[in-house]
Structure formats: structure tokens, C-alpha cells
Amino acid sequence: MADEEVELSDEQKKEIAKWFLLNAPAGEIQFVAKDVKKILNDDELYHEAASEAFPQYNKSHMICIEMPGRVGDVIITPFNELEENEFLDPRTAQVAIIDNIKQVCTEVRHALDEELPSAYVEEFRYAVDMEVSRYVGEAYPKGVCSVYCVNGKDAEGPESDFELAVVIAAARHSPQNFCNGSWRSTWNIEFKSDFQSLEIKGKMQVGAHYFEEGNVQLDAKHECNDSTVLQAPEDCAAAIANIIRHHEAEYLVSLETSYSNLPDTTFKDLRRKLPVTRTLFPWHNTSQFSLTRDIAKELGIGK
């Protein structure tokens, strides 16, 4: 007797829809959403799933959205989220109101004084932003970056601690060539006055999707730590940019090396080294097997 089909509840359908949306490769969530909406065939249920999934997806992929009036671009991250759908752009001191599902900026307002860092913190934030922007312009052809104060934004002098977050994102979307890819890195920098030092924690993530006559995805992650001494804003910024440059270049080289060695390492390990008999096949003397003799006899080989 065949198993009876069990109808999924609306909550289960919503969770499945969210899973597909959240796991969409870089630059492909709108394509996935179109199919998910068609499969659900329920506009209200789709809107519930999309309303929960899109904000998470946009922040995790650090998508960049253009603000109206050519004011600039805003990167969607957890670090610059003020309220629901509101994201600060510290370079322009503007707050972008985002439609997460459509992935567009619908409105811009001036940031309030309490939403911006103090003049002391801003001096460091601005210097780091300038140095990192220079690096990103050299390293990533379509890269964007920003620097946010995530802790201690009201610090007023050298005796105060605060924390900056550097985000770097670059994407290359080419669906017509069946491939999309993205680079995302975040760098949390703690300014510790007691020790006159900077503690730096980095996270890097590379994603790629190739889907020409197949479906292959890459999702690689790497974390690292570093430190440097607390100096004047310009000197700190130069040291931070050099540390980021060093670790990201090192990680890219390690990725290139590991994937160039795939045929000789990983792929070879996936293959069975010996047949189930645990004996190598004697290609030099196949005549010992009856099947070989039978084929030779039928074909008249060796007569």
C-alpha cells in the first residue's frame, strides 16, 4: 500500500520557501523568488516568507543599493542598520530607507546627530575609509566598501575605547554566461586605549555559482586575527589597510593553490583506489579471466 501524501501546513511551506530564498547564490535571489512565488501559488504566504528572508539575505550578502538623486550608494549590512529598513551611509551622513524585497532605496533622509559618531571617532573612521577605499579601488574592479562605528561612537578622547567595522564587497553577475560570484569581507577593529593597541578580527567569504550544463557552487570562508599599535588616525588607517591587504591577498593565493591542486589531491581521494576485491586489475595479463577468453573465442581472436 502506497504511503498517503501528507499536506504541508502553511508554516512548513513558508519555512521551505525561506530556505530557498536565503540559500540563493549571489545575485540570483530575484530569479529564485519568481519560481518560489509560482510554486507556492499563494501571494500572502509568499509575502510572509519574502518579508523575513530578503532582509537577512541582503545583509548577509552585503548588497549595494544606489540612493536616489545620485547621492551615492549604501551597503546593506548589520553594522549600519538603524531601524527596520533604515541604513546609515557615514560618508554622506544620509540614511537610506530600503525596500528589501525590491532591493531598491525608496527614500533618503539626513542622519540625526545621535546617529553619527563623535568628532574624535569620525577622524579615525574617515582616515580608515580613505585608505581602505584606495585599496579596494586597486584590488577589486567592481568593489565597494565602507567603515562604520559599531561601539563607543560617543568617545571623546584618547582615553576612550571604540570599535570600527570595515566591510568590503565585490560581485560579478553574469547570468547570460551562466555564472555569478561574490567576495565579502568584514574587519572588526577594536581601539584599546589601555594597551595602546588595535585588535583586528577578519572574516572573508567567497561565493561562486556555475550553472552551464550543470550546477556547481563554491562557498569558502576564512577567519583571521591581527593587531597593531594605536597611533595617529592617518598612521592607524595605513596600518589597518596594509593588514587587510596582506590577509586578503594571502587568502586568495591559498584558494588559487588549493583549487589548482584539486585534480591531484581532492578528486583523486574521491576515487576508489582499489576495487572491492582489494586487488589491482592485471591489465598486463587479462587472459587469465574467463570473460576475456570467451570474448576472444567468439571474435575468433588468436586463431
CSV table of N, CA, C and O in Angstrom, one decimal, residues 62 79 166 168 183-188 201-205 221-225 248 251:
chain,number,residue,atom,x,y,z
A,62,MET,N,25.6,41.6,1.8
A,62,MET,CA,26.1,43.0,1.8
A,62,MET,C,25.9,43.6,0.4
A,62,MET,O,26.8,44.1,-0.2
A,79,PHE,N,25.9,46.2,10.4
A,79,PHE,CA,26.6,47.2,11.1
A,79,PHE,C,26.0,48.6,11.0
A,79,PHE,O,26.2,49.4,11.9
A,166,VAL,N,35.0,47.5,9.2
A,166,VAL,CA,35.2,47.7,7.8
A,166,VAL,C,34.5,46.6,7.0
A,166,VAL,O,34.7,45.4,7.3
A,168,ILE,N,33.9,45.1,3.0
A,168,ILE,CA,34.3,45.1,1.6
A,168,ILE,C,33.4,44.1,0.9
A,168,ILE,O,33.3,42.9,1.3
A,183,TRP,N,32.5,38.4,-3.4
A,183,TRP,CA,33.5,38.4,-2.4
A,183,TRP,C,33.0,39.3,-1.3
A,183,TRP,O,32.5,40.4,-1.5
A,184,ARG,N,33.1,38.8,0.0
A,184,ARG,CA,32.6,39.6,1.1
A,184,ARG,C,33.6,39.5,2.3
A,184,ARG,O,34.1,38.4,2.6
A,185,SER,N,34.0,40.6,2.8
A,185,SER,CA,34.9,40.5,4.0
A,185,SER,C,34.5,41.6,5.0
A,185,SER,O,34.1,42.7,4.6
A,186,THR,N,34.6,41.3,6.3
A,186,THR,CA,34.3,42.2,7.3
A,186,THR,C,35.5,42.2,8.3
A,186,THR,O,36.1,41.2,8.6
A,187,TRP,N,35.9,43.4,8.8
A,187,TRP,CA,37.0,43.5,9.7
A,187,TRP,C,36.6,44.4,10.9
A,187,TRP,O,36.3,45.6,10.7
A,188,ASN,N,36.6,43.7,12.0
A,188,ASN,CA,36.3,44.5,13.3
A,188,ASN,C,37.5,44.9,13.9
A,188,ASN,O,38.4,44.1,14.2
A,201,LYS,N,40.0,41.6,13.8
A,201,LYS,CA,39.4,40.3,13.5
A,201,LYS,C,38.7,40.3,12.1
A,201,LYS,O,37.9,41.2,11.9
A,202,GLY,N,39.2,39.5,11.3
A,202,GLY,CA,38.7,39.5,9.9
A,202,GLY,C,37.9,38.2,9.5
A,202,GLY,O,38.2,37.1,10.0
A,203,LYS,N,36.9,38.4,8.7
A,203,LYS,CA,36.1,37.2,8.2
A,203,LYS,C,36.0,37.5,6.7
A,203,LYS,O,35.6,38.5,6.2
A,204,MET,N,36.4,36.4,5.9
A,204,MET,CA,36.3,36.5,4.4
A,204,MET,C,35.4,35.4,3.9
A,204,MET,O,35.5,34.3,4.4
A,205,GLN,N,34.7,35.7,2.9
A,205,GLN,CA,33.8,34.7,2.3
A,205,GLN,C,33.7,34.9,0.8
A,205,GLN,O,33.5,36.0,0.3
A,221,LYS,N,35.0,30.0,3.3
A,221,LYS,CA,35.1,31.0,4.4
A,221,LYS,C,36.5,30.9,5.1
A,221,LYS,O,37.1,29.9,5.2
A,222,HIS,N,36.9,32.1,5.6
A,222,HIS,CA,38.2,32.1,6.3
A,222,HIS,C,38.2,33.2,7.4
A,222,HIS,O,37.6,34.3,7.1
A,223,GLU,N,38.7,32.9,8.5
A,223,GLU,CA,38.8,33.9,9.6
A,223,GLU,C,40.3,34.1,10.0
A,223,GLU,O,41.1,33.2,9.9
A,224,CYS,N,40.6,35.3,10.5
A,224,CYS,CA,42.0,35.6,10.9
A,224,CYS,C,42.0,36.7,12.0
A,224,CYS,O,41.0,37.4,12.1
A,225,ASN,N,43.1,36.8,12.7
A,225,ASN,CA,43.3,37.8,13.7
A,225,ASN,C,44.6,38.5,13.5
A,225,ASN,O,45.6,37.9,13.0
A,248,GLU,N,44.0,39.4,2.9
A,248,GLU,CA,43.1,39.1,1.8
A,248,GLU,C,43.9,38.5,0.6
A,248,GLU,O,43.5,37.5,-0.1
A,251,TYR,N,44.9,34.9,1.5
A,251,TYR,CA,43.8,34.0,1.4
A,251,TYR,C,43.5,33.7,-0.1
A,251,TYR,O,43.2,32.5,-0.5
